Short mmCIF file of C-alpha atoms and ligand atoms in Angstrom, two decimals:
data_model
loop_
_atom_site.label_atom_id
_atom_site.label_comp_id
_atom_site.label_asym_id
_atom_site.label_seq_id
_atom_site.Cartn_x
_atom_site.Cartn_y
_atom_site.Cartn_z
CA UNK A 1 -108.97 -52.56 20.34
CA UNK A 2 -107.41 -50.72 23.91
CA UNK A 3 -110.48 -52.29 25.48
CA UNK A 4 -108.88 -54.76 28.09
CA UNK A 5 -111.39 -55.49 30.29
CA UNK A 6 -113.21 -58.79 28.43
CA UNK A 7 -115.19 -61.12 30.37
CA UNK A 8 -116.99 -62.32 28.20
CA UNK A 9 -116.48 -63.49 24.34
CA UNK A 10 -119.86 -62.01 23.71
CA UNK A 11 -118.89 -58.01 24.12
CA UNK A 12 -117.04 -57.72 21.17
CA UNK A 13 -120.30 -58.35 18.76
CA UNK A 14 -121.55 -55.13 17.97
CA UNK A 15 -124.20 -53.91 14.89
CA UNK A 16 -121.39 -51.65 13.72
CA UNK A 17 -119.14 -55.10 13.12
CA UNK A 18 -117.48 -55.00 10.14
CA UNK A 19 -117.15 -58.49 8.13
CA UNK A 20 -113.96 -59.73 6.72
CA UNK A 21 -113.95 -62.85 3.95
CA UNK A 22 -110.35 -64.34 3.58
CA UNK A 23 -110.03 -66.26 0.31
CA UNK A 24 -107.29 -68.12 -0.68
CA UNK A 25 -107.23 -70.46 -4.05
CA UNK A 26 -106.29 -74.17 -2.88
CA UNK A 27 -103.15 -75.56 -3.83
CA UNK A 28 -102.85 -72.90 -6.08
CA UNK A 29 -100.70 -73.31 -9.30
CA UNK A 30 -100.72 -77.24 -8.55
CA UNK A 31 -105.04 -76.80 -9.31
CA UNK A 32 -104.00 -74.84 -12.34
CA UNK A 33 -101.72 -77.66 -13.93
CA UNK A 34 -104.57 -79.97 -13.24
CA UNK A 35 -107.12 -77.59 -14.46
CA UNK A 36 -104.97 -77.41 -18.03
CA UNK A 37 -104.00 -81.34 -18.41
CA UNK A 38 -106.90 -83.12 -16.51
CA UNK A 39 -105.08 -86.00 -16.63
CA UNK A 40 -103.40 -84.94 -13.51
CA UNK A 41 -106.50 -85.04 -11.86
CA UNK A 42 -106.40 -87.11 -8.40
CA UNK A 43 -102.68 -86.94 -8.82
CA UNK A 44 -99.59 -86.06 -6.55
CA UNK A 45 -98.23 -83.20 -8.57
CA UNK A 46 -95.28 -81.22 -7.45
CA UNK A 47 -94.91 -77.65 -8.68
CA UNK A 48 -91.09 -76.36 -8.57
CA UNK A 49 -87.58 -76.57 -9.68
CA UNK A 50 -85.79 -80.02 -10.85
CA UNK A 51 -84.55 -81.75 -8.16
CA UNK A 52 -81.10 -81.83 -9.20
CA UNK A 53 -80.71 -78.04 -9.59
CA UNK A 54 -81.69 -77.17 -5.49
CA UNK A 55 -85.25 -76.51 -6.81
CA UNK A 56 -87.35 -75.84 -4.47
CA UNK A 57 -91.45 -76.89 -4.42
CA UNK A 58 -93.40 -73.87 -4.84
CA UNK A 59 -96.29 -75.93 -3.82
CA UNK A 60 -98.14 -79.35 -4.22
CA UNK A 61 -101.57 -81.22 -4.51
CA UNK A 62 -103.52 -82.39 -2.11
CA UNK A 63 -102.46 -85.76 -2.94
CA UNK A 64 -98.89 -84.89 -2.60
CA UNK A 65 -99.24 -83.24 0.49
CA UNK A 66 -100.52 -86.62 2.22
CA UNK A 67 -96.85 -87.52 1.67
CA UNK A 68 -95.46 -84.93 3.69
CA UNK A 69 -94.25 -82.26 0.24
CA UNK A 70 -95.09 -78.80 1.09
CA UNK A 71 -93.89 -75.37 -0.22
CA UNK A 72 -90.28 -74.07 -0.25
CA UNK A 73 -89.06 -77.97 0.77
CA UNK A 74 -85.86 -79.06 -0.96
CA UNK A 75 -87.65 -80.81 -4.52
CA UNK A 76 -85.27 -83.73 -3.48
CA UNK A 77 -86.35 -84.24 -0.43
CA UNK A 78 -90.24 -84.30 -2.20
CA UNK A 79 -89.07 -86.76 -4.37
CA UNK A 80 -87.87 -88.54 -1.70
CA UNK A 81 -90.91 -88.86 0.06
CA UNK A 82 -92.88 -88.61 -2.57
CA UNK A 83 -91.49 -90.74 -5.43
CA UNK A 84 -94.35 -90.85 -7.59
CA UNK A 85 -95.12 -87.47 -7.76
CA UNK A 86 -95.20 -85.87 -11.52
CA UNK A 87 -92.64 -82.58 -11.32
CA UNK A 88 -94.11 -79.36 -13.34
CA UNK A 89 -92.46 -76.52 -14.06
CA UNK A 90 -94.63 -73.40 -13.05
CA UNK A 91 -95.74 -71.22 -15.62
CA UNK A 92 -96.05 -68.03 -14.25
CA UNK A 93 -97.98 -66.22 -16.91
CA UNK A 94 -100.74 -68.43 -16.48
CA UNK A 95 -100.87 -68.54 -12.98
CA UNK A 96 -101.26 -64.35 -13.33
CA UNK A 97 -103.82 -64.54 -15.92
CA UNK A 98 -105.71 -66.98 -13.34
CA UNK A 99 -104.92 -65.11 -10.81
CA UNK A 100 -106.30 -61.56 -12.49
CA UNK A 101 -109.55 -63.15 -13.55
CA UNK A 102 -109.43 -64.61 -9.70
CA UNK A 103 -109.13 -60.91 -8.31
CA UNK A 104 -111.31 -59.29 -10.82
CA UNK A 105 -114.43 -61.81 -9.73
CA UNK A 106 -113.47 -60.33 -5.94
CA UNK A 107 -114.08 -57.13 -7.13
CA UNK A 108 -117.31 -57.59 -8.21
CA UNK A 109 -118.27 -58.40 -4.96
CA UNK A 110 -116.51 -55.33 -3.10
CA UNK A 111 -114.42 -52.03 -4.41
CA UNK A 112 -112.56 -53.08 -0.46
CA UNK A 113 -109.99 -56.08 -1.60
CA UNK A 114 -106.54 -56.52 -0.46
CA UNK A 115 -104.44 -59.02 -2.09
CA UNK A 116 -101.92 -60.63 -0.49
CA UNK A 117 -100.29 -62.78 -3.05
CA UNK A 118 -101.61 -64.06 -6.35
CA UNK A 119 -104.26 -66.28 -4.88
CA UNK A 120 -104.96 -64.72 -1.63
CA UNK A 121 -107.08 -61.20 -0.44
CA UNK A 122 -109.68 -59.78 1.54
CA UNK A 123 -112.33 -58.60 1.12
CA UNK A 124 -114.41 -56.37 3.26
CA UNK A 125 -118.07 -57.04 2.60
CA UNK A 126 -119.40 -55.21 5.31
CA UNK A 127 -121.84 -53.36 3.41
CA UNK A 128 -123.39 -56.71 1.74
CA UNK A 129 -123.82 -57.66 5.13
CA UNK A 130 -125.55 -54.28 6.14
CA UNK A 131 -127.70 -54.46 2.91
CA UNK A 132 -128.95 -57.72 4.59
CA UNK A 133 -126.94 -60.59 3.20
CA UNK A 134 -125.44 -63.04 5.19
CA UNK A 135 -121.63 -63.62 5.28
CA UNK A 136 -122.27 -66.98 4.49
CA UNK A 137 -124.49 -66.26 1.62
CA UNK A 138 -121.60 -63.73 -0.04
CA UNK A 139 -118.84 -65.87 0.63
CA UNK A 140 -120.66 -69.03 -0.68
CA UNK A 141 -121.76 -66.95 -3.70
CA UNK A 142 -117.87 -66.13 -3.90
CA UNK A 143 -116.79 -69.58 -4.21
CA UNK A 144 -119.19 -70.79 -6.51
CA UNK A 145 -118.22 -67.91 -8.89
CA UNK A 146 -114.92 -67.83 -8.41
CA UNK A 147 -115.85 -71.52 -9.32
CA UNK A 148 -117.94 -71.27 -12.58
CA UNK A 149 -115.41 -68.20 -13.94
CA UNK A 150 -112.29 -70.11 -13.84
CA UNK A 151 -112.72 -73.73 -12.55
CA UNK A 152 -110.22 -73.17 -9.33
CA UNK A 153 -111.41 -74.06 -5.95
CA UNK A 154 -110.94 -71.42 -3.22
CA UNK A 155 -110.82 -71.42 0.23
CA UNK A 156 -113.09 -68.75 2.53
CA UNK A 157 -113.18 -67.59 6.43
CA UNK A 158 -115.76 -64.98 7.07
CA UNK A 159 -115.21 -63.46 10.22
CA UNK A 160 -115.46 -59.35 11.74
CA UNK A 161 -111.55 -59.49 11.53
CA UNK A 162 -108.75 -59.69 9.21
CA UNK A 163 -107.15 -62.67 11.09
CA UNK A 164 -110.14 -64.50 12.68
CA UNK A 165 -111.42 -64.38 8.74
CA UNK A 166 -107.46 -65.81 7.74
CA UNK A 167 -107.65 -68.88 10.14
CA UNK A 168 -111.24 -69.56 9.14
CA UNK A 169 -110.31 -70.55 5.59
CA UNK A 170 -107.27 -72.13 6.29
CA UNK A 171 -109.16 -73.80 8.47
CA UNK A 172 -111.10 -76.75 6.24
CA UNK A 173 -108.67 -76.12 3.57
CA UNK A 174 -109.52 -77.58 0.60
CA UNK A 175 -112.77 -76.12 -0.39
CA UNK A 176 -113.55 -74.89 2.80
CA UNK A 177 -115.82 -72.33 4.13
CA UNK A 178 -115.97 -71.46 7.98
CA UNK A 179 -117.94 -68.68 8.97
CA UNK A 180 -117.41 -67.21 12.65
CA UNK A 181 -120.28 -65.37 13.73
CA UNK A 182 -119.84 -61.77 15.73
CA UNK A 183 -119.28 -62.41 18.96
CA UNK A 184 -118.01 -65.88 18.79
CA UNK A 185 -114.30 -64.81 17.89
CA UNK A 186 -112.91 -65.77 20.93
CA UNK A 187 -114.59 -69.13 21.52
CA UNK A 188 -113.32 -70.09 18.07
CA UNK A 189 -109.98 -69.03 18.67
CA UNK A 190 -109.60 -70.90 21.90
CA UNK A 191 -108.50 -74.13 21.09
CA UNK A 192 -105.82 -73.81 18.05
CA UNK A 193 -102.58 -73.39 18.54
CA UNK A 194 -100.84 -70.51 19.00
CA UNK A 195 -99.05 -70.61 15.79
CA UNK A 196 -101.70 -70.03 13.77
CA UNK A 197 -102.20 -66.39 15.06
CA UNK A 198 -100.64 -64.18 12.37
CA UNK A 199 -96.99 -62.85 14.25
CA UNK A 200 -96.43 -65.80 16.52
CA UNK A 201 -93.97 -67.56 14.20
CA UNK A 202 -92.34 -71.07 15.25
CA UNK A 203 -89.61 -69.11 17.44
CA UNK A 204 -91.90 -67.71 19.64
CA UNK A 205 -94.48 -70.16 19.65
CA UNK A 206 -91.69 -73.04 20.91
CA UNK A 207 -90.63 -70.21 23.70
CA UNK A 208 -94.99 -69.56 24.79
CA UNK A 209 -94.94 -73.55 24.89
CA UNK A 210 -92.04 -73.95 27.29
CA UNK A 211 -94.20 -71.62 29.43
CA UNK A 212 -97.83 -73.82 29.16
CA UNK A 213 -99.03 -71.42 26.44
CA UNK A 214 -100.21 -73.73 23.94
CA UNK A 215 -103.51 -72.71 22.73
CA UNK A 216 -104.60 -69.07 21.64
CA UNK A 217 -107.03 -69.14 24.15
CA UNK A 218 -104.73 -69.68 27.09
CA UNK A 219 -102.81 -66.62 25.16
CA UNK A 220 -105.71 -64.67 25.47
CA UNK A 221 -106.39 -65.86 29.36
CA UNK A 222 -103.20 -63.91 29.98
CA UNK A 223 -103.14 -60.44 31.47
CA UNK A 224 -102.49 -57.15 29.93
CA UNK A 225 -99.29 -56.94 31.96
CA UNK A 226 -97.85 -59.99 30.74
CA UNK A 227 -98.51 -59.34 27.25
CA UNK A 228 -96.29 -56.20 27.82
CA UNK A 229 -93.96 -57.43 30.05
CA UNK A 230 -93.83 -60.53 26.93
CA UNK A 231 -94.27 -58.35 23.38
CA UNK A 232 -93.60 -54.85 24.01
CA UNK A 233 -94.42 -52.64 21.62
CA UNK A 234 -96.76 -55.42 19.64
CA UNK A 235 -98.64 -56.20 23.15
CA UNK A 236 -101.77 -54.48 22.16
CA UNK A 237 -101.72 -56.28 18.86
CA UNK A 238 -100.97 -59.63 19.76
CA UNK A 239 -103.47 -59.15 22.55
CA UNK A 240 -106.20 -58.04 20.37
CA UNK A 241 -105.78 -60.94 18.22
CA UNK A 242 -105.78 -63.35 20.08
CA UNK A 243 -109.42 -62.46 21.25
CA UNK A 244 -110.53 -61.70 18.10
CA UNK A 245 -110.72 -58.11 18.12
CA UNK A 246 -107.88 -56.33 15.84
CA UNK A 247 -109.50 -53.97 13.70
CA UNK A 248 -107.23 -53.60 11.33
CA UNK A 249 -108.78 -52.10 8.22
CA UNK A 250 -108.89 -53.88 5.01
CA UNK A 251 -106.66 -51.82 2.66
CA UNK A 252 -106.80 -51.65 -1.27
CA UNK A 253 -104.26 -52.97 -3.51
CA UNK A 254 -103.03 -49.30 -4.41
CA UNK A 255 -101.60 -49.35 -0.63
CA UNK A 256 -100.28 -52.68 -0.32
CA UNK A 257 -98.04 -53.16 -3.97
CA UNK A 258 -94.47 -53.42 -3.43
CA UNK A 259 -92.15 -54.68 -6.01
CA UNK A 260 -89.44 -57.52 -5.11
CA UNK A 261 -86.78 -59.18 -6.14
CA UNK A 262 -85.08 -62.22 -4.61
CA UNK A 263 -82.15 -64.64 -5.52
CA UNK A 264 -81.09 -68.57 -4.04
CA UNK A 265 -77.82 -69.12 -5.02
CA UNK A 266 -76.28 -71.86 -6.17
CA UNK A 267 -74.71 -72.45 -3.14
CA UNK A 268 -75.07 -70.99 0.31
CA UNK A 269 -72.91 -68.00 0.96
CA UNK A 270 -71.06 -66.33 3.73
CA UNK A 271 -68.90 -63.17 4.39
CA UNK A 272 -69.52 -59.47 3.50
CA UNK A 273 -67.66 -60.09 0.28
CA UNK A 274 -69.95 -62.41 -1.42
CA UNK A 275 -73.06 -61.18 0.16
CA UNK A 276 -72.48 -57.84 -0.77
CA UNK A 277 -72.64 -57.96 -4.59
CA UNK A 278 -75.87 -60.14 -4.70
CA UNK A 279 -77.47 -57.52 -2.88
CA UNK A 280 -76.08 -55.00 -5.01
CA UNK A 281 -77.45 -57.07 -8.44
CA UNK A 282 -81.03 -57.65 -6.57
CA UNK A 283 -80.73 -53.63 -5.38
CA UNK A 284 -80.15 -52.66 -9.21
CA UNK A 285 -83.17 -55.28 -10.42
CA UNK A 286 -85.34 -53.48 -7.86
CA UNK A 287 -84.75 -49.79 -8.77
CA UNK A 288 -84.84 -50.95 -12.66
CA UNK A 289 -88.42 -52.49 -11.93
CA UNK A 290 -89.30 -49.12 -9.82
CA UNK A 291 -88.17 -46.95 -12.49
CA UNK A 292 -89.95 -49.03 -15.11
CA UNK A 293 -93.22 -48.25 -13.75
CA UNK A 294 -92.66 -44.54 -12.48
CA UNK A 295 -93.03 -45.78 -9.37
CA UNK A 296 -91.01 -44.74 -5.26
CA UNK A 297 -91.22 -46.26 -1.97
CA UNK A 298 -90.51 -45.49 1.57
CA UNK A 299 -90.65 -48.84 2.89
CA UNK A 300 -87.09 -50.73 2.20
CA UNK A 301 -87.37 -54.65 3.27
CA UNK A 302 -84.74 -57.30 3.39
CA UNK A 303 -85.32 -61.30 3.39
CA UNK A 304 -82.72 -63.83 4.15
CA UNK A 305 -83.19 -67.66 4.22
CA UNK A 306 -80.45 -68.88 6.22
CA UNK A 307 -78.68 -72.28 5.44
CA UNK A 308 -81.43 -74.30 7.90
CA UNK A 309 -84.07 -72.87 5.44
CA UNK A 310 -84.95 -70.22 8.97
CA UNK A 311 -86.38 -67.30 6.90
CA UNK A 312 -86.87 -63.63 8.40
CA UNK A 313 -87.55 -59.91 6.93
CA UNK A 314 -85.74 -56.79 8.02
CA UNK A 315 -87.60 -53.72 7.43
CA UNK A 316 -87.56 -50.03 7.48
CA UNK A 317 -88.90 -46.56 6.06
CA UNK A 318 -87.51 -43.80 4.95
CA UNK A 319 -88.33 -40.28 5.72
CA UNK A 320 -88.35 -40.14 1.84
CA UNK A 321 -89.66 -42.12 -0.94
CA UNK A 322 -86.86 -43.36 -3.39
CA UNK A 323 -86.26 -45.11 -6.43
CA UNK A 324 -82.55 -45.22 -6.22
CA UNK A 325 -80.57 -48.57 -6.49
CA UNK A 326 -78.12 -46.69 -4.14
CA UNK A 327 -80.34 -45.41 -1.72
CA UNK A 328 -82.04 -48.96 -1.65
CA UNK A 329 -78.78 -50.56 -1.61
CA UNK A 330 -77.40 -48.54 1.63
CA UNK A 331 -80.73 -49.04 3.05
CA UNK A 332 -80.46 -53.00 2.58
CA UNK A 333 -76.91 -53.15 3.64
CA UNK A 334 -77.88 -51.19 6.65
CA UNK A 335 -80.77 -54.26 7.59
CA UNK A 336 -78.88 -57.12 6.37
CA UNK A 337 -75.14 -56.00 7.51
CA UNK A 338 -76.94 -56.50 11.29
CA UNK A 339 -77.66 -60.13 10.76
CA UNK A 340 -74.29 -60.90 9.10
CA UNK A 341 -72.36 -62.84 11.99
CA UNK A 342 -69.55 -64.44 11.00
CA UNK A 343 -69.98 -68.13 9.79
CA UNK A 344 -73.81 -67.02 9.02
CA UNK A 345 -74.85 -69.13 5.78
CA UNK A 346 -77.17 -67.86 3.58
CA UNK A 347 -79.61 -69.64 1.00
CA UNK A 348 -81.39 -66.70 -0.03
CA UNK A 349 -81.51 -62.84 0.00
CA UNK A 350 -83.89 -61.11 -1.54
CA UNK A 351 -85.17 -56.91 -1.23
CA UNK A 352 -88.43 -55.10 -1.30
CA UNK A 353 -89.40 -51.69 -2.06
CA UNK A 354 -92.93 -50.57 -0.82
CA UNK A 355 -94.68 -47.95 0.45
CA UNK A 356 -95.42 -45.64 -2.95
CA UNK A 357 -97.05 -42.55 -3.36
CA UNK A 358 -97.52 -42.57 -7.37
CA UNK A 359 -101.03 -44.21 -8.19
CA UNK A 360 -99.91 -46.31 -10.44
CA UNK A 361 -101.73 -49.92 -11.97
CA UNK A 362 -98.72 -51.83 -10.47
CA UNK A 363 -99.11 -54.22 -8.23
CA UNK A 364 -97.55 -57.17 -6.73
CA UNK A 365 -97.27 -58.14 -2.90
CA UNK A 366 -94.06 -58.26 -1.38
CA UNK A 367 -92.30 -61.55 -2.97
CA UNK A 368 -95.28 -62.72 -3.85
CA UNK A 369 -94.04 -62.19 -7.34
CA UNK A 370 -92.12 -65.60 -8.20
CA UNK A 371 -88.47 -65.36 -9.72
CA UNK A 372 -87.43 -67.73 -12.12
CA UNK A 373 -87.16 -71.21 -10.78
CA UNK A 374 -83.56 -72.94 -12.05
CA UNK A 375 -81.92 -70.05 -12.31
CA UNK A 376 -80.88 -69.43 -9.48
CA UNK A 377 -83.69 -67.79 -8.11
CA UNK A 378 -86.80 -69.59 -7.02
CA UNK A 379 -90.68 -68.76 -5.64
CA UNK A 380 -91.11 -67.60 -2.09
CA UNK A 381 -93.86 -65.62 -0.80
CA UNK A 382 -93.51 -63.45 2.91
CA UNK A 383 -94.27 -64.89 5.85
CA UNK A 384 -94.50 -63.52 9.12
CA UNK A 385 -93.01 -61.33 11.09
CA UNK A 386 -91.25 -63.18 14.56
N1 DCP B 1 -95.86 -70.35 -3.39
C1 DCP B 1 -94.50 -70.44 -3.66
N2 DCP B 1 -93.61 -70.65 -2.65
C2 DCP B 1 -94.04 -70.79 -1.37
C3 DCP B 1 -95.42 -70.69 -1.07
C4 DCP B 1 -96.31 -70.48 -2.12
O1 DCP B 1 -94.11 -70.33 -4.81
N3 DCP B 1 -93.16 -70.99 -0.38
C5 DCP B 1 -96.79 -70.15 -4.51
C6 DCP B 1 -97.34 -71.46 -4.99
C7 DCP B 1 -98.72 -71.53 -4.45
C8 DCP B 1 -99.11 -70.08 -4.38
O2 DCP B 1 -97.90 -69.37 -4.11
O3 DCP B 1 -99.59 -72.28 -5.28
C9 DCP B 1 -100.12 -69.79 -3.30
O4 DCP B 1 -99.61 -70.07 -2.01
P1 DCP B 1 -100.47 -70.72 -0.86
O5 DCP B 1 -99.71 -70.64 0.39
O6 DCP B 1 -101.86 -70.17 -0.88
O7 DCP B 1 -100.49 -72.26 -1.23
P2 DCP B 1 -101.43 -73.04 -2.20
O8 DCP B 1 -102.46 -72.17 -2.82
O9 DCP B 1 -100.58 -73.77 -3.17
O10 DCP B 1 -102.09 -74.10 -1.25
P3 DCP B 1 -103.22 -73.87 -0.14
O11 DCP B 1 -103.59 -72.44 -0.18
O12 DCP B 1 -104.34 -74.76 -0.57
O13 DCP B 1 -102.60 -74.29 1.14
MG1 MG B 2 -103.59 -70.92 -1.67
#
């Protein structure tokens, strides 16, 4: 991954390649309400809060999307540009009993999966692969189970890295299946935009732009000084992504569960003194949670959704793990107190603890776990670092 002398796309394929299958369900709890009532079936159907409440769309069909309705948009502006979409009101518990019998038809295929959120993961299927099947072969054999087992329709990129394998299935999204062969990483990178690489979110995407960076490939055309001089510490991994070549391992759900809790409030707040006691209730919900299932964390994160609907995470570890509302409390403060310039409007805040040490049958990716939607609290999921 330190190698920076590439001239050609072709020197990163290597026998020792590992290969990485993204899979993510399509228009996840949307397919589920039309899996239960199939009278929904070729429908626009929104998924989310009532429209009068600020309910927000956790997500939409196909058919809705054509509309312009995505996730985490306003459920009146959907309506609005979608007025003959049918509303639903999630139901969680199904969507995690889909979700389970999802994951537990990745694991047959590989002990190496990573979840991400409740209909996302990796999986590392290198040794299929050096057993003699063909990525294509697994991940095809992947859908069609996934498939048969539960009658969703999921999305996979096969790829030898974690975010060549991501694009890929977002890529023919839905029921898509791209496979990038070793060696080609690069060349298939090329000619997206730059915003699909996982850590170039809209704000510096917009700034690469202004300077004729458009594409990932002429990212990748840059030199190593300039990705330096341009992302610092994260040069080497921005770098290495945008030719294809992080090697970032895929790692287990024991590693990656964090617990979460979040809040939107009624309406959008500013000011230390009414910021400060939500944080406090979502800092007591998270150490009840933690306590609840034995479990500590090192890793303290914020989110905040400001009033534009900008969203951004605030992270840090502790030398320590803890499972103390007050130690998680202080920590959030600490995060969130930076970002709280006067006249600042918040939507949203929301804190996660992860990081554990206990091996515990807990999991749940950071605010991937949905709040209730209506009550003041709504469905978000994390998004990228920028
Ligand atoms: N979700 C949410 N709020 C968001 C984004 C997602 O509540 N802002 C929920 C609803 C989605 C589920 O998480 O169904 C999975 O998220 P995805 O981003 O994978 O979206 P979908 O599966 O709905 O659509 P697709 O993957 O086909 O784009
Ligand atoms: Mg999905």
């Amino acid at each position: 991954m330190e190698t920076t002398n590439h001239t050609s796309s072709h020197q990163s394929a290597s026998p020792s390649a590992r290969h990485i299958l993204h899979a993510d369900l399509d228009a996840f709890y949307a397919a589920v309400e039309v899996l239960d009532d199939p009278d929904l079936a070729g429908k626009a159907v929104m998924v989310g809060g009532d429209p009068e409440n600020r309910g927000v769309v956790a997500t939409a069909s196909y058919e809705a999307r054509v509309f312009g309705v995505h996730s985490a948009m306003p459920m009146r502006t959907a309506v609005r540009l979608c007025p003959h979409g049918i509303i639903i009101h999630p139901r969680f518990d199904r969507y995690r009993q889909l979700s389970r019998a999802v994951m537990d038809v990745f694991h047959e295929f590989t002990e190496l999966v990573e979840p991400l959120s409740m209909d996302e993961a990796y999986l590392d299927i290198t040794e299929a692969v050096e057993a003699g099947r063909l990525p294509l072969a697994v991940a095809l054999e992947l859908k069609n189970t996934v498939h048969e087992k539960t009658g969703l329709t999921l999305s996979v990129g096969a790829g030898t890295s974690k975010s060549v394998a991501k694009i890929a299935s977002d890529l023919h999204k839905p029921d898509g299946l791209v496979v990038v062969a070793p060696g080609e990483e690069r060349e298939f990178l090329a000619p997206l935009v730059v915003g699909k690489l996982w850590g170039i979110g809209p704000k510096t995407g917009q700034r690469l732009r202004a300077d004729g960076i458009e594409t990932i490939g002429d990212l990748a055309s840059q030199s190593t000084g300039w990705f330096q001089r341009r992302f610092g510490k994260r040069a080497l991994d921005v770098q290495s992504r945008a030719m294809g070549e992080d090697r970032e391992p895929v790692r287990t759900e024991r590693e990656a569960k964090s617990v979460s809790a979040e809040s939107t409030f009624a309406t959008d707040l500013t000011g230390e003194d009414n910021l400060y006691p939500h944080l406090s209730r979502l800092a007591g919900r998270v150490a009840q949670h933690l306590e609840g299932k034995q479990l500590k964390g090192k890793t303290v994160t914020v989110k905040a959704r400001l009033a534009d609907f900008t969203t951004f995470t605030r992270q840090t570890t502790l030398p320590y793990p803890t499972g103390s509302d007050t130690v998680i409390l202080e920590t959030a403060w600490r995060l969130f107190s930076r970002e709280l310039t006067p006249g600042r409007s918040f939507r949203l805040l929301g804190i996660g603890v992860s990081g554990f040490t206990e091996d515990e049958e807990f999991q749940l990716p950071l605010f991937g776990e949905e709040q209730l939607i209506g009550d003041g609290a709504t469905a978000q999921r994390s998004e990228n670092p920028t």
